[in-house]
Amino acid sequence: MKGFWSHSAAVTLGGAPGSDSWNVSAGAGNILKVLAFTANWTTALAQTLDILLIDEDGIGIQRFASIASATGLKTATIPRLNDDVDTTTSSVHGSSRHVVLAGPDVRLVVSGSGGALNDVFNVRLWAKVSKGPGIITDGFATTATVNEVY
Amino acid sequence: MADDDDWGVWTFRVVLTQDAVGGGALVLDVSAGAGNQIHVTQLTATFSGTNTLDVDLIDEDAAIILKYVDLASGAAQSATIPRANVAVDTTTSSLLGTSLDGVWLAGPDVRLAATTGGAAQTNTLTLLILARVSKGPGIVVGGRSGGTPNLATPTVNEVH
């Protein structure tokens, strides 16, 4: 199958304040190319919001967005050119024009610095897929409002 | 993965006119249509009135997946794809992203939407598209507009 996957979900944080994350991988035998992605959450406490690519050991391969700690609504997206990172910039950030995921272990991660109980963050994803939808992994209650493959 | 190298090229132009005395927002939605995939490589939306003009990728529930253009209120504005959107960088909290690689659409429900703020009577929203298509032309509708929109017959709608 050469298709497209649309996925939108609300993720409710079920625990005490702490580091919170949401992950997506392609899954075994599958490849994803993320074309458009948004993560947002609204927090009463000052928190950060990051998007990064991690390897099989959970180590960051590259970082795509790092929203500074703030209260209220924070939104991070893919793709971004991230032109604040240039030839003389020491940074773990790169442009996110193309984010490709393959197999079960390489993951795109949305990470917050610690939300409060019942905080909700929203994800919306649009991707090319080689065989089928990706695999979502997180430790919280997730309600997918859209999950379609064309 | 879908690849558009061997796909056809679709060119399209249409005008949506606000006929209502009381006015209302104008919206033009572009989808690929059932069983079809398209890669929008160039798009221009021009609003003849004075208000905001946005271009968004929206999901099956009409929620915004990603915003590509977000013009503040002004007169006779145009919004385009692709754009680099360098105003959004690594630390910017924003729903906007770059459209430098164009926009891919598939199926009948994921749409690229050009949306104005309130339009006065006789105001128009003109949409011009060049896209690669897997099977045939995309589908353009004005059904989510306010007031009484009048979608003209497209003056260009060809696949080569």
PDB file of C-alpha atoms in Angstrom:
ATOM      1  CA  MET A   1       0.000   0.000   0.000  1.00  0.00           C
ATOM      2  CA  LYS A   2       1.180   3.485  -0.838  1.00  0.00           C
ATOM      3  CA  GLY A   3      -1.085   5.677   1.212  1.00  0.00           C
ATOM      4  CA  PHE A   4      -1.572   8.535   3.610  1.00  0.00           C
ATOM      5  CA  TRP A   5      -2.394   8.433   7.324  1.00  0.00           C
ATOM      6  CA  SER A   6      -4.408  11.079   9.174  1.00  0.00           C
ATOM      7  CA  HIS A   7      -4.332  10.912  12.972  1.00  0.00           C
ATOM      8  CA  SER A   8      -5.673  13.381  15.547  1.00  0.00           C
ATOM      9  CA  ALA A   9      -5.884  12.694  19.260  1.00  0.00           C
ATOM     10  CA  ALA A  10      -6.312  14.253  22.671  1.00  0.00           C
ATOM     11  CA  VAL A  11      -3.970  12.891  25.319  1.00  0.00           C
ATOM     12  CA  THR A  12      -4.962  13.283  28.970  1.00  0.00           C
ATOM     13  CA  LEU A  13      -2.185  13.185  31.540  1.00  0.00           C
ATOM     14  CA  GLY A  14      -3.187  10.736  34.225  1.00  0.00           C
ATOM     15  CA  GLY A  15      -0.443  11.153  36.762  1.00  0.00           C
ATOM     16  CA  ALA A  16       1.119  13.609  39.105  1.00  0.00           C
ATOM     17  CA  PRO A  17       3.269  16.380  37.660  1.00  0.00           C
ATOM     18  CA  GLY A  18       6.304  14.974  35.922  1.00  0.00           C
ATOM     19  CA  SER A  19       7.915  14.601  32.545  1.00  0.00           C
ATOM     20  CA  ASP A  20       5.280  13.689  29.961  1.00  0.00           C
ATOM     21  CA  SER A  21       5.670  12.423  26.429  1.00  0.00           C
ATOM     22  CA  TRP A  22       3.833  11.026  23.409  1.00  0.00           C
ATOM     23  CA  ASN A  23       5.606   8.849  20.821  1.00  0.00           C
ATOM     24  CA  VAL A  24       4.905   7.668  17.304  1.00  0.00           C
ATOM     25  CA  SER A  25       6.855   5.030  15.388  1.00  0.00           C
ATOM     26  CA  ALA A  26       6.268   3.462  11.973  1.00  0.00           C
ATOM     27  CA  GLY A  27       5.920  -0.048  13.388  1.00  0.00           C
ATOM     28  CA  ALA A  28       7.583  -3.246  12.180  1.00  0.00           C
ATOM     29  CA  GLY A  29       8.000  -3.394   8.406  1.00  0.00           C
ATOM     30  CA  ASN A  30       6.492   0.046   7.883  1.00  0.00           C
ATOM     31  CA  ILE A  31       7.829   3.479   6.893  1.00  0.00           C
ATOM     32  CA  LEU A  32       6.292   6.883   7.634  1.00  0.00           C
ATOM     33  CA  LYS A  33       7.122  10.263   6.157  1.00  0.00           C
ATOM     34  CA  VAL A  34       5.664  12.973   8.368  1.00  0.00           C
ATOM     35  CA  LEU A  35       4.323  15.771   6.172  1.00  0.00           C
ATOM     36  CA  ALA A  36       2.465  17.909   8.708  1.00  0.00           C
ATOM     37  CA  PHE A  37       2.338  17.656  12.501  1.00  0.00           C
ATOM     38  CA  THR A  38       1.078  19.840  15.327  1.00  0.00           C
ATOM     39  CA  ALA A  39       1.348  19.326  19.078  1.00  0.00           C
ATOM     40  CA  ASN A  40      -0.191  21.775  21.498  1.00  0.00           C
ATOM     41  CA  TRP A  41      -1.061  21.914  25.135  1.00  0.00           C
ATOM     42  CA  THR A  42      -2.318  24.473  27.586  1.00  0.00           C
ATOM     43  CA  THR A  43      -0.825  24.430  31.067  1.00  0.00           C
ATOM     44  CA  ALA A  44      -1.462  26.412  34.199  1.00  0.00           C
ATOM     45  CA  LEU A  45       2.117  25.824  35.291  1.00  0.00           C
ATOM     46  CA  ALA A  46       5.087  27.103  33.291  1.00  0.00           C
ATOM     47  CA  GLN A  47       6.203  24.181  31.114  1.00  0.00           C
ATOM     48  CA  THR A  48       8.267  23.537  27.992  1.00  0.00           C
ATOM     49  CA  LEU A  49       7.220  21.690  24.826  1.00  0.00           C
ATOM     50  CA  ASP A  50       9.705  19.850  22.569  1.00  0.00           C
ATOM     51  CA  ILE A  51       9.582  17.707  19.425  1.00  0.00           C
ATOM     52  CA  LEU A  52      12.510  15.383  18.787  1.00  0.00           C
ATOM     53  CA  LEU A  53      13.595  12.265  16.918  1.00  0.00           C
ATOM     54  CA  ILE A  54      15.002   9.458  19.081  1.00  0.00           C
ATOM     55  CA  ASP A  55      16.884   6.269  18.245  1.00  0.00           C
ATOM     56  CA  GLU A  56      16.519   2.667  19.439  1.00  0.00           C
ATOM     57  CA  ASP A  57      18.221   3.544  22.735  1.00  0.00           C
ATOM     58  CA  GLY A  58      16.000   6.542  23.395  1.00  0.00           C
ATOM     59  CA  ILE A  59      18.819   8.937  22.547  1.00  0.00           C
ATOM     60  CA  GLY A  60      17.944  12.105  20.666  1.00  0.00           C
ATOM     61  CA  ILE A  61      19.067  11.927  17.024  1.00  0.00           C
ATOM     62  CA  GLN A  62      17.863  15.462  16.366  1.00  0.00           C
ATOM     63  CA  ARG A  63      15.583  18.092  17.875  1.00  0.00           C
ATOM     64  CA  PHE A  64      12.986  19.940  15.787  1.00  0.00           C
ATOM     65  CA  ALA A  65      11.251  22.349  18.196  1.00  0.00           C
ATOM     66  CA  SER A  66      11.928  23.616  21.705  1.00  0.00           C
ATOM     67  CA  ILE A  67       9.243  25.936  23.008  1.00  0.00           C
ATOM     68  CA  ALA A  68      10.417  27.800  26.095  1.00  0.00           C
ATOM     69  CA  SER A  69       8.765  27.372  29.460  1.00  0.00           C
ATOM     70  CA  ALA A  70       5.565  29.367  29.708  1.00  0.00           C
ATOM     71  CA  THR A  71       2.035  29.130  31.004  1.00  0.00           C
ATOM     72  CA  GLY A  72      -0.927  28.909  28.654  1.00  0.00           C
ATOM     73  CA  LEU A  73      -1.017  27.595  25.100  1.00  0.00           C
ATOM     74  CA  LYS A  74       2.183  26.292  23.519  1.00  0.00           C
ATOM     75  CA  THR A  75       2.237  24.949  19.956  1.00  0.00           C
ATOM     76  CA  ALA A  76       4.999  23.147  18.063  1.00  0.00           C
ATOM     77  CA  THR A  77       4.844  22.059  14.415  1.00  0.00           C
ATOM     78  CA  ILE A  78       6.531  20.098  11.625  1.00  0.00           C
ATOM     79  CA  PRO A  79       7.748  21.089   9.054  1.00  0.00           C
ATOM     80  CA  ARG A  80       9.813  24.099  10.081  1.00  0.00           C
ATOM     81  CA  LEU A  81      12.853  25.459   8.309  1.00  0.00           C
ATOM     82  CA  ASN A  82      14.400  26.500  11.642  1.00  0.00           C
ATOM     83  CA  ASP A  83      16.507  29.108   9.964  1.00  0.00           C
ATOM     84  CA  ASP A  84      17.716  30.351  13.335  1.00  0.00           C
ATOM     85  CA  VAL A  85      20.136  27.403  13.108  1.00  0.00           C
ATOM     86  CA  ASP A  86      22.796  28.298  10.543  1.00  0.00           C
ATOM     87  CA  THR A  87      26.422  27.501   9.700  1.00  0.00           C
ATOM     88  CA  THR A  88      27.853  29.092  12.832  1.00  0.00           C
ATOM     89  CA  THR A  89      25.175  27.961  15.302  1.00  0.00           C
ATOM     90  CA  SER A  90      26.025  25.284  17.849  1.00  0.00           C
ATOM     91  CA  SER A  91      22.712  23.490  18.242  1.00  0.00           C
ATOM     92  CA  VAL A  92      21.095  20.037  18.361  1.00  0.00           C
ATOM     93  CA  HIS A  93      18.236  21.419  16.257  1.00  0.00           C
ATOM     94  CA  GLY A  94      17.801  20.828  12.548  1.00  0.00           C
ATOM     95  CA  SER A  95      15.266  21.645   9.854  1.00  0.00           C
ATOM     96  CA  SER A  96      12.217  19.368   9.895  1.00  0.00           C
ATOM     97  CA  ARG A  97      11.338  19.548   6.207  1.00  0.00           C
ATOM     98  CA  HIS A  98      11.608  15.748   5.984  1.00  0.00           C
ATOM     99  CA  VAL A  99      11.068  13.460   8.987  1.00  0.00           C
ATOM    100  CA  VAL A 100      11.131   9.774   8.100  1.00  0.00           C
ATOM    101  CA  LEU A 101      10.373   6.990  10.582  1.00  0.00           C
ATOM    102  CA  ALA A 102      10.961   3.291   9.921  1.00  0.00           C
ATOM    103  CA  GLY A 103      10.446   0.194  12.028  1.00  0.00           C
ATOM    104  CA  PRO A 104       9.243  -0.086  15.613  1.00  0.00           C
ATOM    105  CA  ASP A 105      11.984   1.722  17.498  1.00  0.00           C
ATOM    106  CA  VAL A 106      12.870   5.061  15.899  1.00  0.00           C
ATOM    107  CA  ARG A 107      10.306   7.473  17.216  1.00  0.00           C
ATOM    108  CA  LEU A 108       9.082  11.038  16.899  1.00  0.00           C
ATOM    109  CA  VAL A 109       8.534  12.307  20.423  1.00  0.00           C
ATOM    110  CA  VAL A 110       6.506  15.160  21.859  1.00  0.00           C
ATOM    111  CA  SER A 111       7.870  15.935  25.286  1.00  0.00           C
ATOM    112  CA  GLY A 112       6.588  18.288  27.957  1.00  0.00           C
ATOM    113  CA  SER A 113       8.539  19.278  31.022  1.00  0.00           C
ATOM    114  CA  GLY A 114       5.758  18.171  33.330  1.00  0.00           C
ATOM    115  CA  GLY A 115       2.042  18.779  33.201  1.00  0.00           C
ATOM    116  CA  ALA A 116      -0.512  18.602  35.960  1.00  0.00           C
ATOM    117  CA  LEU A 117      -3.032  15.826  36.436  1.00  0.00           C
ATOM    118  CA  ASN A 118      -5.685  15.889  33.688  1.00  0.00           C
ATOM    119  CA  ASP A 119      -3.787  18.337  31.501  1.00  0.00           C
ATOM    120  CA  VAL A 120      -4.631  17.577  27.873  1.00  0.00           C
ATOM    121  CA  PHE A 121      -2.368  17.968  24.923  1.00  0.00           C
ATOM    122  CA  ASN A 122      -3.493  17.575  21.326  1.00  0.00           C
ATOM    123  CA  VAL A 123      -1.645  16.025  18.397  1.00  0.00           C
ATOM    124  CA  ARG A 124      -2.548  16.183  14.699  1.00  0.00           C
ATOM    125  CA  LEU A 125      -0.525  14.239  12.170  1.00  0.00           C
ATOM    126  CA  TRP A 126      -0.552  13.829   8.367  1.00  0.00           C
ATOM    127  CA  ALA A 127       1.922  11.399   6.874  1.00  0.00           C
ATOM    128  CA  LYS A 128       2.759   9.253   3.878  1.00  0.00           C
ATOM    129  CA  VAL A 129       2.855   5.554   4.763  1.00  0.00           C
ATOM    130  CA  SER A 130       4.365   2.589   2.963  1.00  0.00           C
ATOM    131  CA  LYS A 131       2.063  -0.083   4.392  1.00  0.00           C
ATOM    132  CA  GLY A 132      -0.248   1.234   7.110  1.00  0.00           C
ATOM    133  CA  PRO A 133      -0.729   3.590  10.052  1.00  0.00           C
ATOM    134  CA  GLY A 134       1.996   4.248  12.579  1.00  0.00           C
ATOM    135  CA  ILE A 135       2.083   3.043  16.170  1.00  0.00           C
ATOM    136  CA  ILE A 136       1.305   5.440  19.017  1.00  0.00           C
ATOM    137  CA  THR A 137       2.896   4.791  22.398  1.00  0.00           C
ATOM    138  CA  ASP A 138       2.274   6.824  25.515  1.00  0.00           C
ATOM    139  CA  GLY A 139       1.407   6.157  29.095  1.00  0.00           C
ATOM    140  CA  PHE A 140      -1.761   8.183  29.217  1.00  0.00           C
ATOM    141  CA  ALA A 141      -5.401   8.064  28.216  1.00  0.00           C
ATOM    142  CA  THR A 142      -5.589   8.830  24.497  1.00  0.00           C
ATOM    143  CA  THR A 143      -8.754   9.532  22.559  1.00  0.00           C
ATOM    144  CA  ALA A 144      -8.187   9.395  18.815  1.00  0.00           C
ATOM    145  CA  THR A 145     -10.711  11.578  17.020  1.00  0.00           C
ATOM    146  CA  VAL A 146      -9.256  10.821  13.591  1.00  0.00           C
ATOM    147  CA  ASN A 147      -7.372   7.683  12.507  1.00  0.00           C
ATOM    148  CA  GLU A 148      -7.744   7.088   8.759  1.00  0.00           C
ATOM    149  CA  VAL A 149      -5.581   5.680   5.981  1.00  0.00           C
ATOM    150  CA  TYR A 150      -6.211   6.584   2.338  1.00  0.00           C
TER     151      TYR A 150
ATOM    152  CA  MET B   1       5.658   5.752  -0.654  1.00  0.00           C
ATOM    153  CA  ALA B   2       3.583   7.825  -3.029  1.00  0.00           C
ATOM    154  CA  ASP B   3       5.768   9.561  -5.625  1.00  0.00           C
ATOM    155  CA  ASP B   4       4.453  12.177  -8.016  1.00  0.00           C
ATOM    156  CA  ASP B   5       7.154  11.970 -10.685  1.00  0.00           C
ATOM    157  CA  ASP B   6       4.919  10.092 -13.116  1.00  0.00           C
ATOM    158  CA  TRP B   7       1.647  11.780 -12.146  1.00  0.00           C
ATOM    159  CA  GLY B   8      -0.372  14.177 -14.278  1.00  0.00           C
ATOM    160  CA  VAL B   9      -0.480  17.939 -13.806  1.00  0.00           C
ATOM    161  CA  TRP B  10      -3.726  19.650 -12.811  1.00  0.00           C
ATOM    162  CA  THR B  11      -4.300  23.362 -13.359  1.00  0.00           C
ATOM    163  CA  PHE B  12      -7.357  25.043 -11.843  1.00  0.00           C
ATOM    164  CA  ARG B  13      -8.830  28.519 -11.406  1.00  0.00           C
ATOM    165  CA  VAL B  14     -12.175  29.511  -9.875  1.00  0.00           C
ATOM    166  CA  VAL B  15     -13.887  32.524  -8.274  1.00  0.00           C
ATOM    167  CA  LEU B  16     -16.205  32.418  -5.259  1.00  0.00           C
ATOM    168  CA  THR B  17     -18.427  35.515  -4.866  1.00  0.00           C
ATOM    169  CA  GLN B  18     -20.312  36.663  -1.784  1.00  0.00           C
ATOM    170  CA  ASP B  19     -23.869  37.392  -2.923  1.00  0.00           C
ATOM    171  CA  ALA B  20     -25.444  38.070   0.474  1.00  0.00           C
ATOM    172  CA  VAL B  21     -26.258  41.690   1.381  1.00  0.00           C
ATOM    173  CA  GLY B  22     -25.128  40.955   4.926  1.00  0.00           C
ATOM    174  CA  GLY B  23     -21.900  39.349   3.765  1.00  0.00           C
ATOM    175  CA  GLY B  24     -20.110  36.412   5.382  1.00  0.00           C
ATOM    176  CA  ALA B  25     -16.813  34.564   5.307  1.00  0.00           C
ATOM    177  CA  LEU B  26     -15.699  32.897   2.080  1.00  0.00           C
ATOM    178  CA  VAL B  27     -14.118  29.415   2.228  1.00  0.00           C
ATOM    179  CA  LEU B  28     -12.746  27.273  -0.586  1.00  0.00           C
ATOM    180  CA  ASP B  29     -11.790  23.683   0.281  1.00  0.00           C
ATOM    181  CA  VAL B  30      -9.532  21.549  -1.913  1.00  0.00           C
ATOM    182  CA  SER B  31      -9.491  17.771  -1.446  1.00  0.00           C
ATOM    183  CA  ALA B  32      -8.063  14.964  -3.562  1.00  0.00           C
ATOM    184  CA  GLY B  33     -11.364  13.089  -3.697  1.00  0.00           C
ATOM    185  CA  ALA B  34     -12.026   9.396  -3.075  1.00  0.00           C
ATOM    186  CA  GLY B  35      -9.252   7.133  -4.348  1.00  0.00           C
ATOM    187  CA  ASN B  36      -7.128  10.053  -5.495  1.00  0.00           C
ATOM    188  CA  GLN B  37      -3.933  11.714  -4.274  1.00  0.00           C
ATOM    189  CA  ILE B  38      -2.642  15.168  -5.180  1.00  0.00           C
ATOM    190  CA  HIS B  39       0.492  17.162  -4.473  1.00  0.00           C
ATOM    191  CA  VAL B  40      -0.217  20.908  -4.523  1.00  0.00           C
ATOM    192  CA  THR B  41       2.983  22.546  -5.711  1.00  0.00           C
ATOM    193  CA  GLN B  42       1.611  26.065  -6.311  1.00  0.00           C
ATOM    194  CA  LEU B  43      -1.507  27.730  -4.930  1.00  0.00           C
ATOM    195  CA  THR B  44      -2.583  31.367  -4.806  1.00  0.00           C
ATOM    196  CA  ALA B  45      -5.712  32.632  -3.057  1.00  0.00           C
ATOM    197  CA  THR B  46      -6.675  36.286  -3.568  1.00  0.00           C
ATOM    198  CA  PHE B  47      -9.406  38.051  -1.584  1.00  0.00           C
ATOM    199  CA  SER B  48     -10.873  41.229  -3.089  1.00  0.00           C
ATOM    200  CA  GLY B  49     -12.235  42.565   0.193  1.00  0.00           C
ATOM    201  CA  THR B  50     -10.666  43.873   3.394  1.00  0.00           C
ATOM    202  CA  ASN B  51     -10.202  41.262   6.102  1.00  0.00           C
ATOM    203  CA  THR B  52      -8.051  38.306   7.133  1.00  0.00           C
ATOM    204  CA  LEU B  53      -7.000  35.476   4.799  1.00  0.00           C
ATOM    205  CA  ASP B  54      -5.722  32.072   5.974  1.00  0.00           C
ATOM    206  CA  VAL B  55      -4.602  28.841   4.288  1.00  0.00           C
ATOM    207  CA  ASP B  56      -4.832  25.711   6.456  1.00  0.00           C
ATOM    208  CA  LEU B  57      -4.516  21.939   6.199  1.00  0.00           C
ATOM    209  CA  ILE B  58      -7.562  20.494   7.980  1.00  0.00           C
ATOM    210  CA  ASP B  59      -8.502  16.990   9.077  1.00  0.00           C
ATOM    211  CA  GLU B  60     -11.701  14.963   8.851  1.00  0.00           C
ATOM    212  CA  ASP B  61     -13.203  16.901  11.785  1.00  0.00           C
ATOM    213  CA  ALA B  62     -12.273  20.280  10.248  1.00  0.00           C
ATOM    214  CA  ALA B  63      -9.578  20.752  12.908  1.00  0.00           C
ATOM    215  CA  ILE B  64      -6.393  22.422  11.698  1.00  0.00           C
ATOM    216  CA  ILE B  65      -3.479  19.998  11.281  1.00  0.00           C
ATOM    217  CA  LEU B  66      -1.123  22.784  10.229  1.00  0.00           C
ATOM    218  CA  LYS B  67      -1.481  26.452   9.257  1.00  0.00           C
ATOM    219  CA  TYR B  68       0.471  27.726   6.247  1.00  0.00           C
ATOM    220  CA  VAL B  69      -0.661  31.354   5.875  1.00  0.00           C
ATOM    221  CA  ASP B  70      -2.152  33.693   8.491  1.00  0.00           C
ATOM    222  CA  LEU B  71      -2.641  37.192   7.035  1.00  0.00           C
ATOM    223  CA  ALA B  72      -3.837  39.976   9.325  1.00  0.00           C
ATOM    224  CA  SER B  73      -6.740  42.065   8.097  1.00  0.00           C
ATOM    225  CA  GLY B  74      -5.866  44.085   5.026  1.00  0.00           C
ATOM    226  CA  ALA B  75      -7.139  45.067   1.589  1.00  0.00           C
ATOM    227  CA  ALA B  76      -6.867  42.911  -1.552  1.00  0.00           C
ATOM    228  CA  GLN B  77      -4.546  40.311  -0.039  1.00  0.00           C
ATOM    229  CA  SER B  78      -3.008  37.203  -1.573  1.00  0.00           C
ATOM    230  CA  ALA B  79      -1.824  34.027   0.143  1.00  0.00           C
ATOM    231  CA  THR B  80       0.430  31.470  -1.508  1.00  0.00           C
ATOM    232  CA  ILE B  81       1.949  28.003  -1.299  1.00  0.00           C
ATOM    233  CA  PRO B  82       4.859  27.316  -1.150  1.00  0.00           C
ATOM    234  CA  ARG B  83       6.255  29.663   1.473  1.00  0.00           C
ATOM    235  CA  ALA B  84       9.366  29.276   3.606  1.00  0.00           C
ATOM    236  CA  ASN B  85       7.720  30.878   6.668  1.00  0.00           C
ATOM    237  CA  VAL B  86      11.048  31.614   8.313  1.00  0.00           C
ATOM    238  CA  ALA B  87       9.243  33.612  11.011  1.00  0.00           C
ATOM    239  CA  VAL B  88       8.606  30.257  12.726  1.00  0.00           C
ATOM    240  CA  ASP B  89      11.819  28.800  14.136  1.00  0.00           C
ATOM    241  CA  THR B  90      12.957  26.350  16.815  1.00  0.00           C
ATOM    242  CA  THR B  91      11.612  28.317  19.783  1.00  0.00           C
ATOM    243  CA  THR B  92       8.442  29.822  18.334  1.00  0.00           C
ATOM    244  CA  SER B  93       5.125  28.636  19.766  1.00  0.00           C
ATOM    245  CA  SER B  94       3.023  28.645  16.619  1.00  0.00           C
ATOM    246  CA  LEU B  95       0.543  26.589  14.622  1.00  0.00           C
ATOM    247  CA  LEU B  96       2.334  27.630  11.416  1.00  0.00           C
ATOM    248  CA  GLY B  97       4.779  25.509   9.436  1.00  0.00           C
ATOM    249  CA  THR B  98       6.655  25.826   6.173  1.00  0.00           C
ATOM    250  CA  SER B  99       4.980  24.789   2.905  1.00  0.00           C
ATOM    251  CA  LEU B 100       8.223  24.790   0.954  1.00  0.00           C
ATOM    252  CA  ASP B 101       7.687  21.193  -0.182  1.00  0.00           C
ATOM    253  CA  GLY B 102       4.101  21.783  -1.264  1.00  0.00           C
ATOM    254  CA  VAL B 103       1.083  20.109   0.330  1.00  0.00           C
ATOM    255  CA  TRP B 104      -0.021  16.488  -0.162  1.00  0.00           C
ATOM    256  CA  LEU B 105      -3.715  15.573  -0.063  1.00  0.00           C
ATOM    257  CA  ALA B 106      -5.393  12.138  -0.241  1.00  0.00           C
ATOM    258  CA  GLY B 107      -8.985  10.983  -0.124  1.00  0.00           C
ATOM    259  CA  PRO B 108     -12.147  13.043   0.240  1.00  0.00           C
ATOM    260  CA  ASP B 109     -11.788  14.454   3.746  1.00  0.00           C
ATOM    261  CA  VAL B 110      -8.333  15.968   4.364  1.00  0.00           C
ATOM    262  CA  ARG B 111      -8.527  19.419   2.830  1.00  0.00           C
ATOM    263  CA  LEU B 112      -6.502  22.487   2.056  1.00  0.00           C
ATOM    264  CA  ALA B 113      -8.705  25.449   2.978  1.00  0.00           C
ATOM    265  CA  ALA B 114      -8.494  29.121   1.961  1.00  0.00           C
ATOM    266  CA  THR B 115     -10.604  31.101   4.443  1.00  0.00           C
ATOM    267  CA  THR B 116     -11.371  34.816   4.647  1.00  0.00           C
ATOM    268  CA  GLY B 117     -12.703  36.862   7.512  1.00  0.00           C
ATOM    269  CA  GLY B 118     -16.121  38.385   6.902  1.00  0.00           C
ATOM    270  CA  ALA B 119     -16.593  39.352   3.258  1.00  0.00           C
ATOM    271  CA  ALA B 120     -18.905  42.112   2.046  1.00  0.00           C
ATOM    272  CA  GLN B 121     -21.428  41.609  -0.738  1.00  0.00           C
ATOM    273  CA  THR B 122     -19.700  41.234  -4.159  1.00  0.00           C
ATOM    274  CA  ASN B 123     -16.327  40.444  -2.534  1.00  0.00           C
ATOM    275  CA  THR B 124     -14.564  37.549  -4.248  1.00  0.00           C
ATOM    276  CA  LEU B 125     -12.112  34.815  -3.323  1.00  0.00           C
ATOM    277  CA  THR B 126     -10.091  33.618  -6.325  1.00  0.00           C
ATOM    278  CA  LEU B 127      -8.167  30.336  -6.171  1.00  0.00           C
ATOM    279  CA  LEU B 128      -5.452  29.226  -8.598  1.00  0.00           C
ATOM    280  CA  ILE B 129      -3.786  25.807  -8.324  1.00  0.00           C
ATOM    281  CA  LEU B 130      -1.090  23.802 -10.029  1.00  0.00           C
ATOM    282  CA  ALA B 131      -0.788  20.265  -8.656  1.00  0.00           C
ATOM    283  CA  ARG B 132       0.471  16.784  -9.496  1.00  0.00           C
ATOM    284  CA  VAL B 133      -2.385  14.254  -9.428  1.00  0.00           C
ATOM    285  CA  SER B 134      -2.308  10.447  -9.173  1.00  0.00           C
ATOM    286  CA  LYS B 135      -5.602   9.736 -10.938  1.00  0.00           C
ATOM    287  CA  GLY B 136      -7.494  12.922 -11.742  1.00  0.00           C
ATOM    288  CA  PRO B 137      -8.279  16.493 -10.719  1.00  0.00           C
ATOM    289  CA  GLY B 138      -8.947  17.455  -7.137  1.00  0.00           C
ATOM    290  CA  ILE B 139     -12.303  18.619  -5.822  1.00  0.00           C
ATOM    291  CA  VAL B 140     -12.943  22.263  -4.884  1.00  0.00           C
ATOM    292  CA  VAL B 141     -16.038  23.238  -2.900  1.00  0.00           C
ATOM    293  CA  GLY B 142     -17.304  26.427  -1.259  1.00  0.00           C
ATOM    294  CA  GLY B 143     -19.779  24.726   1.040  1.00  0.00           C
ATOM    295  CA  ARG B 144     -18.412  25.990   4.352  1.00  0.00           C
ATOM    296  CA  SER B 145     -18.757  29.676   3.480  1.00  0.00           C
ATOM    297  CA  GLY B 146     -21.120  32.056   5.284  1.00  0.00           C
ATOM    298  CA  GLY B 147     -23.760  34.234   3.686  1.00  0.00           C
ATOM    299  CA  THR B 148     -24.711  33.220   0.158  1.00  0.00           C
ATOM    300  CA  PRO B 149     -21.603  32.146  -1.738  1.00  0.00           C
ATOM    301  CA  ASN B 150     -21.756  31.788  -5.499  1.00  0.00           C
ATOM    302  CA  LEU B 151     -19.113  29.419  -6.848  1.00  0.00           C
ATOM    303  CA  ALA B 152     -18.557  30.122 -10.531  1.00  0.00           C
ATOM    304  CA  THR B 153     -17.782  27.433 -13.067  1.00  0.00           C
ATOM    305  CA  PRO B 154     -13.994  27.013 -13.045  1.00  0.00           C
ATOM    306  CA  THR B 155     -12.349  28.965 -15.850  1.00  0.00           C
ATOM    307  CA  VAL B 156      -9.448  26.511 -15.851  1.00  0.00           C
ATOM    308  CA  ASN B 157      -9.753  22.837 -14.894  1.00  0.00           C
ATOM    309  CA  GLU B 158      -7.379  20.670 -16.910  1.00  0.00           C
ATOM    310  CA  VAL B 159      -5.227  17.621 -16.373  1.00  0.00           C
ATOM    311  CA  HIS B 160      -2.277  16.947 -18.687  1.00  0.00           C
TER     312      HIS B 160
END
